[in-house]
Coordinates of C-alpha atoms in Angstrom, one line a residue:
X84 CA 0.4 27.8 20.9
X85 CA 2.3 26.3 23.5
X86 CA 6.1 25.1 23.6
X87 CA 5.3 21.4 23.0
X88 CA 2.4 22.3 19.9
X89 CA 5.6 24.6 18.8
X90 CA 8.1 21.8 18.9
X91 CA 5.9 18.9 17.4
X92 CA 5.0 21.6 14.6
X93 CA 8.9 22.1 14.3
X94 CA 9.7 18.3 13.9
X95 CA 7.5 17.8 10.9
X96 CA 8.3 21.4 9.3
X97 CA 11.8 19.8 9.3
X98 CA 10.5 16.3 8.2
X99 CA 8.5 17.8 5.1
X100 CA 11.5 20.2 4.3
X101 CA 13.3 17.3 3.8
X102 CA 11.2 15.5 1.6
X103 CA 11.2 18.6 -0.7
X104 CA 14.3 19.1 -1.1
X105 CA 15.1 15.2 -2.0
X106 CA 12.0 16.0 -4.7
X107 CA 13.7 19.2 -5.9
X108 CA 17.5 17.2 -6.4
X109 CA 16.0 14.1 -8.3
X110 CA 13.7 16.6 -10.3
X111 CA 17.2 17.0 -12.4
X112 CA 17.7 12.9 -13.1
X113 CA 14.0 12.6 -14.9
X114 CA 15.1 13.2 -18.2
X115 CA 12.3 11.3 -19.9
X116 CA 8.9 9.6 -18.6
X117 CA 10.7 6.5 -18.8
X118 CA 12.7 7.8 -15.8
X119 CA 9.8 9.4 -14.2
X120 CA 7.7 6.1 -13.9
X121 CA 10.5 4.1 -13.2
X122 CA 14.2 5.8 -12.6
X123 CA 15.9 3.9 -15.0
X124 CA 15.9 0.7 -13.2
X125 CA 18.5 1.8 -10.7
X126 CA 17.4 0.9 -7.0
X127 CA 19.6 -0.9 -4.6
X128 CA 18.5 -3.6 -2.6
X129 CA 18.1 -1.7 0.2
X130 CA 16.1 1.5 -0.8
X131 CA 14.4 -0.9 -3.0
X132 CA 13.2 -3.4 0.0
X133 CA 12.2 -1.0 2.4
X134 CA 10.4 1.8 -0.4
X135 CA 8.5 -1.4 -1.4
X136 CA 7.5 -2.0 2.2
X137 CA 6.9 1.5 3.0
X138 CA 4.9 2.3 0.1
X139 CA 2.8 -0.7 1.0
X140 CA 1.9 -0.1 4.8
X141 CA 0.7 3.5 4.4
X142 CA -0.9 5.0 7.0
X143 CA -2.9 1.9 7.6
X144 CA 0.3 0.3 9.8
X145 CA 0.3 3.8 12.4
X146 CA -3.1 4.0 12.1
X147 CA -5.5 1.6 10.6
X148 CA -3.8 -1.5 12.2
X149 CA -3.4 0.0 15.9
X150 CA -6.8 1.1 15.8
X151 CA -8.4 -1.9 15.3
X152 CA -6.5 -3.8 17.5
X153 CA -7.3 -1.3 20.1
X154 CA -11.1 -1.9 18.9
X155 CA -11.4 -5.5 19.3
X156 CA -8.4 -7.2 20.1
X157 CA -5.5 -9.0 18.4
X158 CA -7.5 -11.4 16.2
X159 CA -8.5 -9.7 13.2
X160 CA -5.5 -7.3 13.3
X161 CA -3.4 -10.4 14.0
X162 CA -4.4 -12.8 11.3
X163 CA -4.6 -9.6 8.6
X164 CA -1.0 -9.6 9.7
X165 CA 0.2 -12.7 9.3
X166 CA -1.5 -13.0 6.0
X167 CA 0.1 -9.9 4.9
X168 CA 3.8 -11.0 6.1
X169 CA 3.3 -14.9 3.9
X170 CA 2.3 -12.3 1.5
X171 CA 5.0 -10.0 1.4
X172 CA 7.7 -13.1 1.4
X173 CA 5.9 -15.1 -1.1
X174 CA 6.0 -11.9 -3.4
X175 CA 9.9 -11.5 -2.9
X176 CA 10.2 -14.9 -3.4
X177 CA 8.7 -16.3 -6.4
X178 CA 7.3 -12.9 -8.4
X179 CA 10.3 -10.1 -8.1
X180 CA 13.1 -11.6 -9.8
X181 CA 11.0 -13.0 -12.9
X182 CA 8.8 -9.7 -13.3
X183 CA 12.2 -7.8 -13.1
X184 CA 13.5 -10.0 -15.8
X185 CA 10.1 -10.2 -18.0
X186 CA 9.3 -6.7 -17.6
X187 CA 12.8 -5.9 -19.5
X188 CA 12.2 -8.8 -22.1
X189 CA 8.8 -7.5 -22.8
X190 CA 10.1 -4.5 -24.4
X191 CA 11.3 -2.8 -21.3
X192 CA 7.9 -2.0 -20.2
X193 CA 8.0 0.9 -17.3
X194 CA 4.5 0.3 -16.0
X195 CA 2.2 -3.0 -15.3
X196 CA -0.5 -2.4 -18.0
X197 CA 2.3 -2.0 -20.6
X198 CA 4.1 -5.3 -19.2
X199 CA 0.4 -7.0 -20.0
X200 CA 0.3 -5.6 -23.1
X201 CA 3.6 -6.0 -23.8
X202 CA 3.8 -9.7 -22.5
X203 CA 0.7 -11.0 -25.0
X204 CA 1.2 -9.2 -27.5
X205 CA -1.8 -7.3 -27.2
X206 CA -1.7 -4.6 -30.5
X207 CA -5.9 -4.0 -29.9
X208 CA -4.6 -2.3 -26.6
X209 CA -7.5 -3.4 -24.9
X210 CA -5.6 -4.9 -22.0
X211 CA -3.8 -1.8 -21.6
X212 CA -6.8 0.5 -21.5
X213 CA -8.4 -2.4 -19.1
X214 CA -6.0 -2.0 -16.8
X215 CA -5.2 1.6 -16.7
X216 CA -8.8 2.1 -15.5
X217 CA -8.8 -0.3 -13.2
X218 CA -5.6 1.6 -11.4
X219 CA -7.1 4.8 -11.7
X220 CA -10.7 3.6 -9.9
X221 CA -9.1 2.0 -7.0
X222 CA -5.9 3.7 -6.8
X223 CA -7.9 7.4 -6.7
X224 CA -9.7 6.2 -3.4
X225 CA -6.7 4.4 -2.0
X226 CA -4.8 8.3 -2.5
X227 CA -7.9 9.1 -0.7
X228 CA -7.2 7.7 2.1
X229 CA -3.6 8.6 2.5
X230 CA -4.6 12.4 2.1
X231 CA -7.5 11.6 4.8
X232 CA -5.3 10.3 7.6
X233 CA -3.5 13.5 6.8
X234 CA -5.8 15.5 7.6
X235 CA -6.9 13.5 10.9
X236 CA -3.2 13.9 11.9
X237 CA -3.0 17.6 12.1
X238 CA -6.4 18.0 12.7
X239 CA -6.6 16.4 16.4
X240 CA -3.1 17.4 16.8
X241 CA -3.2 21.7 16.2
X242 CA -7.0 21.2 16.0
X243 CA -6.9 22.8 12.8
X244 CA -9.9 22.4 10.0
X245 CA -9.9 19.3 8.7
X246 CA -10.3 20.3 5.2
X247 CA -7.3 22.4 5.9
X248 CA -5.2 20.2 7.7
X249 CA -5.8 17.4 4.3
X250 CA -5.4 20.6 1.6
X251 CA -2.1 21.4 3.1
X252 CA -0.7 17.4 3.4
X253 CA -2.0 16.8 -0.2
X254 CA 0.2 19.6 -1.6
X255 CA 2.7 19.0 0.3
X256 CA 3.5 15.1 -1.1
X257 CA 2.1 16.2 -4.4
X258 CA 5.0 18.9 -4.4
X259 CA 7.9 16.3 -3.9
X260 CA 6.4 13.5 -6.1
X261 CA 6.0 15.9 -9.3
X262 CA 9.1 17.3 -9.0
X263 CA 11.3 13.6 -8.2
X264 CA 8.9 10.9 -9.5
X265 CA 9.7 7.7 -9.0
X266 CA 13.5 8.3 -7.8
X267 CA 12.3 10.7 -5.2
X268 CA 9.6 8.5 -4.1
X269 CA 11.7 5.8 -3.4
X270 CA 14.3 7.6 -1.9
X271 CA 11.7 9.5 0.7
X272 CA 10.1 6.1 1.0
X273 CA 13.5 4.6 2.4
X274 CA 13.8 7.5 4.6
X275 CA 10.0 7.5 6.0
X276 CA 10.4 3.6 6.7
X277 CA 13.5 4.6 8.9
X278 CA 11.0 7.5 10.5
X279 CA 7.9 4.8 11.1
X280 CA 10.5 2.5 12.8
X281 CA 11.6 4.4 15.1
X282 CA 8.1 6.2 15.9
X283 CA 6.7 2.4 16.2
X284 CA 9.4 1.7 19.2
X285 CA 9.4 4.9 20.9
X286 CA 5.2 4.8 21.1
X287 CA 5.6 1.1 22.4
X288 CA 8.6 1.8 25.1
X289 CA 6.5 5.2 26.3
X290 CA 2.7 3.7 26.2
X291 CA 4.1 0.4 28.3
X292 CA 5.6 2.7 30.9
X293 CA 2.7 5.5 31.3
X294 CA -0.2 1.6 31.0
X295 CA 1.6 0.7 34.6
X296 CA 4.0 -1.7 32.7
X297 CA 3.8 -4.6 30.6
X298 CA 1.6 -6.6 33.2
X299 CA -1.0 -3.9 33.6
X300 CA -1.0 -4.0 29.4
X301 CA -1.5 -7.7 29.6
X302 CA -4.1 -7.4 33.2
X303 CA -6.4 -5.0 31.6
X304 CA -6.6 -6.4 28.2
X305 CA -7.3 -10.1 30.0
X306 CA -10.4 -8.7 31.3
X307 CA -11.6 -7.9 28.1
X308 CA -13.4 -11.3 26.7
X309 CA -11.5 -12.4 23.9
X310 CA -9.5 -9.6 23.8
X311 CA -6.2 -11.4 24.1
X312 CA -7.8 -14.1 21.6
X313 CA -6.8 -15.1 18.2
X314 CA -10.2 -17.1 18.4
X315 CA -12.5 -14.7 19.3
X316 CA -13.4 -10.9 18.7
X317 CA -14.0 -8.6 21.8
X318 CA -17.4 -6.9 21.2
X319 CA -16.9 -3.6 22.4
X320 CA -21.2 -2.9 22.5
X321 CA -22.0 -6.3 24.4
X322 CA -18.9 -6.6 26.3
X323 CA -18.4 -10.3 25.4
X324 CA -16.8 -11.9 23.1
X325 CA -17.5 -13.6 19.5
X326 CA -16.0 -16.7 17.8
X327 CA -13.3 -15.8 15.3
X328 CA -13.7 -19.2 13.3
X329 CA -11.6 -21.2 10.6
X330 CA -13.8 -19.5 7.4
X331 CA -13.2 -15.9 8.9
X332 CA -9.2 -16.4 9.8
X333 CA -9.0 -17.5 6.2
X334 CA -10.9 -14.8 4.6
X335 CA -8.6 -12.2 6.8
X336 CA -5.1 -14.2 5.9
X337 CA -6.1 -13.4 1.8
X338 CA -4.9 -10.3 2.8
X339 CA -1.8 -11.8 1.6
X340 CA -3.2 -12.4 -2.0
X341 CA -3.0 -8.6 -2.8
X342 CA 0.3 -8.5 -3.1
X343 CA 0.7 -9.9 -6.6
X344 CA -1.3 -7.7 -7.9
X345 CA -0.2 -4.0 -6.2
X346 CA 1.1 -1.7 -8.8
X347 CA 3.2 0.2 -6.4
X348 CA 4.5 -2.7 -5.4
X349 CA 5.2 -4.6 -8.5
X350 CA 7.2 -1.3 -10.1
X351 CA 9.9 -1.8 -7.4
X352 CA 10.2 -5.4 -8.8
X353 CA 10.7 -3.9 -12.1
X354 CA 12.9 -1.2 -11.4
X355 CA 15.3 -3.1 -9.3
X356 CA 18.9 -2.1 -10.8
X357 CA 20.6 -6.4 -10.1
X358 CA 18.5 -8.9 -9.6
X359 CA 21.3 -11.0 -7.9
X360 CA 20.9 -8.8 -4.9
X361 CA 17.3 -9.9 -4.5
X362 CA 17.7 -12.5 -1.6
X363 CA 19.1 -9.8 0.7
X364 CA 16.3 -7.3 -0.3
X365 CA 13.8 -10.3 0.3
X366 CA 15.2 -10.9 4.0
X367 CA 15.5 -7.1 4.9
X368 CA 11.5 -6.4 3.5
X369 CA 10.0 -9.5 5.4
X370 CA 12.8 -9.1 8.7
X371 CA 11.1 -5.3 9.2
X372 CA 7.4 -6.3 8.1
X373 CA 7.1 -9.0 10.7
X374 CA 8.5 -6.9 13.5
X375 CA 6.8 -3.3 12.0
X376 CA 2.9 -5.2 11.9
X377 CA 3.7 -6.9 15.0
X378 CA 4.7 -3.6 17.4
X379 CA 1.7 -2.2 15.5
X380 CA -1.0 -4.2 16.8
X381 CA 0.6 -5.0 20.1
X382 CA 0.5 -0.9 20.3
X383 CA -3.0 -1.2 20.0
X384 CA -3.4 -3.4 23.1
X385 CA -0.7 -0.9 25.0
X386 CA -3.1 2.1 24.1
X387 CA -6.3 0.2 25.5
X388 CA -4.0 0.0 28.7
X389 CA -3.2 3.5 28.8
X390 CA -7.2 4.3 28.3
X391 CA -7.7 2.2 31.5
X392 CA -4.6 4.2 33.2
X393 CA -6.5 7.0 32.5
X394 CA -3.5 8.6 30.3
X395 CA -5.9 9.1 27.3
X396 CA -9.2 9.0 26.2
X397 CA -11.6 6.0 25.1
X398 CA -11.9 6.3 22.0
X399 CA -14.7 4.6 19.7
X400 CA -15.3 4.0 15.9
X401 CA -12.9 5.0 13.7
X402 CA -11.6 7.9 16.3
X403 CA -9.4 4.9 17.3
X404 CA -7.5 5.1 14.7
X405 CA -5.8 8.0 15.9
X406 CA -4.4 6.3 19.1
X407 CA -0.6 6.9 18.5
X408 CA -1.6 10.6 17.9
X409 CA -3.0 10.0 21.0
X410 CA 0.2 8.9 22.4
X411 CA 2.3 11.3 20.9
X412 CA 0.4 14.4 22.6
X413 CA 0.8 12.6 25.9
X414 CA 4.9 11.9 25.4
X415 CA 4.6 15.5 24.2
X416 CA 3.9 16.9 27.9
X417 CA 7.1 15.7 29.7
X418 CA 9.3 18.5 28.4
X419 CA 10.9 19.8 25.4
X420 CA 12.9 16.5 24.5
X421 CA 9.7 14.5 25.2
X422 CA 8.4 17.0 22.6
X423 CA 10.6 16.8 19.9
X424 CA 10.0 12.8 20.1
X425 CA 6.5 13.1 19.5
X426 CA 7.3 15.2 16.3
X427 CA 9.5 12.2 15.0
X428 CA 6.3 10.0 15.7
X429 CA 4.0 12.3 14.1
X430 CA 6.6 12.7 11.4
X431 CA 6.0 8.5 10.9
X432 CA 2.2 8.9 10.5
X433 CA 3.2 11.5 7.7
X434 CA 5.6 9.4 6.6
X435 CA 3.7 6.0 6.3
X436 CA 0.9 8.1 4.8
X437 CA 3.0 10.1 2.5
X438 CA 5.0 7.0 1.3
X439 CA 2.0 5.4 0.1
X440 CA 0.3 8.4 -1.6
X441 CA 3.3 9.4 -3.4
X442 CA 3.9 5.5 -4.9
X443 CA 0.0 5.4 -5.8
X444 CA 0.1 8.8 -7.7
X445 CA 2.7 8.2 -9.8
X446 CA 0.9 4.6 -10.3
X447 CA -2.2 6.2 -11.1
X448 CA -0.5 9.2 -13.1
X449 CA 1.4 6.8 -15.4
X450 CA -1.8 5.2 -16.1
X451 CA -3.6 7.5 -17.5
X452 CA -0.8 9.8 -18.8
X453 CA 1.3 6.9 -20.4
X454 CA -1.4 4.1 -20.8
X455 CA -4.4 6.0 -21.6
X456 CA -3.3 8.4 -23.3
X457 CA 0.2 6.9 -25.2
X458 CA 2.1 8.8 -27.7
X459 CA -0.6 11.4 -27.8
X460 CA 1.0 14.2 -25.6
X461 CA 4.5 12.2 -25.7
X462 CA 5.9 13.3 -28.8
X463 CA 9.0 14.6 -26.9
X464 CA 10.6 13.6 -23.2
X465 CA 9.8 17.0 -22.3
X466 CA 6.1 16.6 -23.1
X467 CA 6.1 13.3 -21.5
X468 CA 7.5 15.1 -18.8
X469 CA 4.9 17.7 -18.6
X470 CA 2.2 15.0 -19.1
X471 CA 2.9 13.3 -16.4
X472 CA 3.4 15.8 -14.3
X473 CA -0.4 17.3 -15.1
X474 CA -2.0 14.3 -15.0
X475 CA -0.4 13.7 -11.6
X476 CA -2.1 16.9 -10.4
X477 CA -5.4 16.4 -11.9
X478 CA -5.5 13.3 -9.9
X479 CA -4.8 14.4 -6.6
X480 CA -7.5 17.0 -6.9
X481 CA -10.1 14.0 -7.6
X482 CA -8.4 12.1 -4.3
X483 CA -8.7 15.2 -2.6
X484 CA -12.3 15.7 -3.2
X485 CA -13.2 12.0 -2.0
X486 CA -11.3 13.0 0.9
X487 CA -13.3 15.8 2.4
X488 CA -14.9 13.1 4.9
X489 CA -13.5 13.1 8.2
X490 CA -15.2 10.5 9.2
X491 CA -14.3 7.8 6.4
X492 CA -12.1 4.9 8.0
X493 CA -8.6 4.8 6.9
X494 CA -8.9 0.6 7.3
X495 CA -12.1 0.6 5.0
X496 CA -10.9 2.5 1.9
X497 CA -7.6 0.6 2.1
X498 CA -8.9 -2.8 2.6
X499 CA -11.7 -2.3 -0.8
X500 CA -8.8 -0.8 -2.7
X501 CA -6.5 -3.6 -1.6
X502 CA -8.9 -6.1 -2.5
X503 CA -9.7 -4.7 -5.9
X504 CA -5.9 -4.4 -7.0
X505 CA -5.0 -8.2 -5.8
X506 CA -8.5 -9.4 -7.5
X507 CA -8.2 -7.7 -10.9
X508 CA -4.2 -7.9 -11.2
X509 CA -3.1 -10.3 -8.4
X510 CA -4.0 -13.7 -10.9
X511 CA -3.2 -12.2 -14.3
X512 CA 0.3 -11.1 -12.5
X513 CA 0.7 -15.1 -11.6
X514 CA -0.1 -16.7 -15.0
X515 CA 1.9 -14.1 -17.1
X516 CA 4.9 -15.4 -15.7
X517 CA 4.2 -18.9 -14.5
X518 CA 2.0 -20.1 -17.3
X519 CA 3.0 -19.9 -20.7
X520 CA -0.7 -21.5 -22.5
X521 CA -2.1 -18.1 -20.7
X522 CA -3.3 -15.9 -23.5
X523 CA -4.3 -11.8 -23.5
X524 CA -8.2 -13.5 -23.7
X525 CA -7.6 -15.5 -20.7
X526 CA -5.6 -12.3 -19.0
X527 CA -8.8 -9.8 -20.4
X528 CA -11.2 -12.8 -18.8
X529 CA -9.4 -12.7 -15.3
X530 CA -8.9 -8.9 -14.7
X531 CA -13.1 -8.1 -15.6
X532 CA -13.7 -10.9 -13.6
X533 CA -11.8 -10.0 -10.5
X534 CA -12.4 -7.0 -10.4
X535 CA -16.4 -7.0 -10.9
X536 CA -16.5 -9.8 -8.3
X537 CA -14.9 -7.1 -6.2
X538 CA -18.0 -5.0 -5.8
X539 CA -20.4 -8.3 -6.4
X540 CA -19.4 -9.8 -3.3
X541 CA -19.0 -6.6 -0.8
X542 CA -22.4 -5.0 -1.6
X543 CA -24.5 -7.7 -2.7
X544 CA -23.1 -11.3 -0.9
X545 CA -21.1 -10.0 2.2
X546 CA -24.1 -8.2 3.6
X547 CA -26.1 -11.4 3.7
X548 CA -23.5 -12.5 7.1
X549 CA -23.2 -15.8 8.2
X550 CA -20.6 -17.8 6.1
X551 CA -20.6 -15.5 3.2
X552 CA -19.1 -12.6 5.4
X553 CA -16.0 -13.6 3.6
X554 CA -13.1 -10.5 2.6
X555 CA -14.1 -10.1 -1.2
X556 CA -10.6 -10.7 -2.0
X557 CA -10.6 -14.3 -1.8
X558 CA -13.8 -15.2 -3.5
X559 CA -13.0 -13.1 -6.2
X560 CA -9.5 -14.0 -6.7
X561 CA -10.4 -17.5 -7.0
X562 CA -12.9 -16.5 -9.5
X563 CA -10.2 -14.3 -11.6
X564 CA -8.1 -17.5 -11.7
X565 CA -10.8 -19.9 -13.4
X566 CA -11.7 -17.3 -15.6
X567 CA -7.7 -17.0 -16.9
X568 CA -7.8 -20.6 -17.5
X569 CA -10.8 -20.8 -19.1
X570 CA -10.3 -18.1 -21.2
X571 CA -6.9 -19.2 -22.5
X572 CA -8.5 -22.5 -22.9
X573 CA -10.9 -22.0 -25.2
X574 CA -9.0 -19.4 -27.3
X575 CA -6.2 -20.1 -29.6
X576 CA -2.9 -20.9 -27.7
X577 CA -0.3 -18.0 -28.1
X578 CA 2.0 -17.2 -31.0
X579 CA 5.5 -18.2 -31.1
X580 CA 7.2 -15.2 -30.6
X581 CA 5.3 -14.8 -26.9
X582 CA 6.8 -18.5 -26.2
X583 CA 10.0 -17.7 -27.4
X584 CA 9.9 -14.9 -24.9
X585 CA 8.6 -16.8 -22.3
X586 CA 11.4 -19.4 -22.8
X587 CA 13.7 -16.6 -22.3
X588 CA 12.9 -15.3 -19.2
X589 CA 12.2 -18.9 -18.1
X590 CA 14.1 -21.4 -19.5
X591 CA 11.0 -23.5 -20.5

């Protein structure tokens, strides 16, 4: 192996050293399930902005995003971007701070299906049931992924086995997570969002200087039709370009719909410790998302440039989402110090990968272990304890198996997944707390309907093209929504007690 393989190999050793040893010291503070799931509602604004963020770019921001921008130009990657920065602000704005405060109300529910249940009234447990399945299909997949950029990383990187390589990353975040849950996960999600940021500006300052400067980036991607386009798509088989019209940029922006309903997401609503300080985690989760997607996608232009240079290889299909790996074993060639940098940036592939996975395990875990399965193996906090843990286990080895694909794209699986979360719990999210005539029929109603329309509209209408090539996202979060209100409609309105809570939290 030579020095800068050693180095880079040294840099994440250290990394993932770290992020064990932050699992092993909260592994003492989980003295329940309750703390497991949710850590006693005690994150600061801070750790609680940027493990929210973190948890939610994954491995798709240093990997999915780049790539296809490198593919195609900034148009698609662009427009998914903007939807998802609305997104994210909209979500601090209007959701966080009455979820926080409902979630408590609704006897202090720790996960989303039990703030459903707990916010209708549901005793049949049918919405909990509903919606702990619902996390576990898409969320296993979604794990998936995480585990499979993994395994891409150290794979092209030590040229490793790829089964290897995703074995050895999957144990590795299913080590810390087990023993920290959510505490750990948030506190390694701060820390990785420090890790992307700076991997994001070194890649961008390095690939600009080795592309011939910021005017060769900008000269070579010119000559690419539509490449530089937010109206147009660069076809890298013709060579020309294709309209990028007003139906298509608003399918893409509904990107921004899946926030409302991302369980990793919505926990760090709940478990916020004051929801006074939830302005300043608001600006510091929308200030780094802006400027994070943005140097993502422009990275993907840079490393187009640095193909043309000659500095690396063209890469096609999903190969090209590995272009900051690409990067980072070029930076890793100019010395020892050069070296070590590249490890930090490999580190932030881990890190946005590892960020994600650890936030959608416990998601998943608390589904089945808490939701599913209740009071049945939680008799004591040490058996919830112990349940949780298993069932965390058991999981990963499912999103392990899906994973044995090298050549699944990372920006597929998380753009399905994404789409079936905001679909099925997106709109149900919104009514609970913004519309008190919204009953657990209506609720019941929106998630089947979102989330069937999910898998409706991607296999059986998207494939027909034209102007039904539409994200399923959109059509079927629209679908979810007239559902809720037709379902609450023509059901009896809800008891008193749910208004009376719904007063409290607010006001009306």
């Amino acid at each position: 192996m030579t020095t800068e393989k050693i180095c880079i190999l040294l840099a994440i050793i250290a990394y993932l050293g770290v992020v064990l040893y932050i699992g092993y010291r909260f592994s003492k503070q989980n003295k329940n399930s309750d703390d497991f799931y949710l850590g006693g509602r005690k994150l600061g604004p801070f750790v609680a902005a940027m493990s929210a963020e973190a948890s939610d770019m994954s491995s798709w921001l240093l990997m999915g995003l780049p790539g296809v921008a490198y593919i195609s130009g900034i148009a698609d990657a662009g427009w998914t971007a903007i939807g998802l920065a609305v997104g994210t602000y909209i979500n601090w704005l209007i959701v966080a701070k009455r979820l926080r405060r409902y979630s408590k109300v609704a006897n202090n529910s720790i996960t989303v299906p039990q703030f459903f249940k707990n916010r209708y009234h549901d005793e049949s447990g049918a919405l909990l049931l509903l919606s702990a399945i619902i996390i576990v299909i898409f969320f296993i997949p979604y794990t998936a992924s995480g585990f499979a950029a993994c395994g891409k990383l150290f794979s092209s990187l030590f040229g490793i086995k790829y089964m290897t390589a995703m074995i050895i990353s999957a144990i590795v975040i299913v080590g810390y997570t087990t023993l920290g849950g959510f505490l750990a996960a948030s506190t390694t999600d701060f820390m990785q969002s420090i890790v992307m940021s700076i991997a994001l500006i070194v890649v961008l300052v390095f690939g600009i200087s080795t592309a011939g400067g910021i005017n060769a980036v900008i000269d070579n991607a010119k000559a690419l039709p539509g490449y530089l386009n937010m109206f147009a798509m660069h076809d890298v088989a013709s060579g020309s370009s294709t309209p990028y019209g007003l139906i298509t940029i608003v399918s893409t922006l509904a990107w921004g719909l899946g926030y409302f309903g991302m369980p990793h997401i919505l926990l760090r609503f709940m478990a916020i410790e004051d929801e006074k300080k939830l302005p300043l985690s608001r600006r510091i989760a929308a200030t780094w998302v802006v400027i994070s997607m943005g140097v993502a996608v422009f990275i993907g232009v840079v490393g187009y440039g640095m193909s043309k240079a000659g500095a690396i290889e063209v890469l096609e299909g999903s190969n090209s989402e590995t272009i900051i790996i690409r990067i980072a074993d070029v930076l890793s060639r100019h010395g020892v110090l050069c070296a070590l940098l590249a490890g930090v940036i490999l580190a932030g592939i881990l890190a946005s990968t590892m960020s994600t996975a650890d936030s959608q395990l416990l998601a998943a875990s608390s589904a089945v272990s808490s939701d599913m399965l209740g009071e049945k193996f939680q008799k004591s906090d040490k058996g919830g304890i112990i349940a949780a843990r298993v069932t965390l286990v058991i999981i990963s080895v499912f999103a392990v198996i899906l994973a044995r694909d090298p050549n699944s794209s990372v920006f597929q699986i998380v753009s399905f997944a994404w789409g079936g979360f905001g679909a099925a719990f997106g709109p149900v999210m919104l009514f609970a707390l913004f519309w008190k005539r919204s009953n657990r029929f209506g609720a019941i109603a929106g998630m089947l309907s979102g989330g069937i329309m999910i898998f409706v509209w991607k296999y059986l209408v998207r494939p027909m093209g034209g102007a039904w090539d539409i994200y399923e996202l959109l059509p079927a979060f629209i679908v979810a929504c007239v559902a809720i209100v037709i379902g609450s409609l023509v059901t009896p309105a809800p008891d008193q007690s749910i208004l009376d809570e719904f007063k409290e939290v607010t006001g009306r």
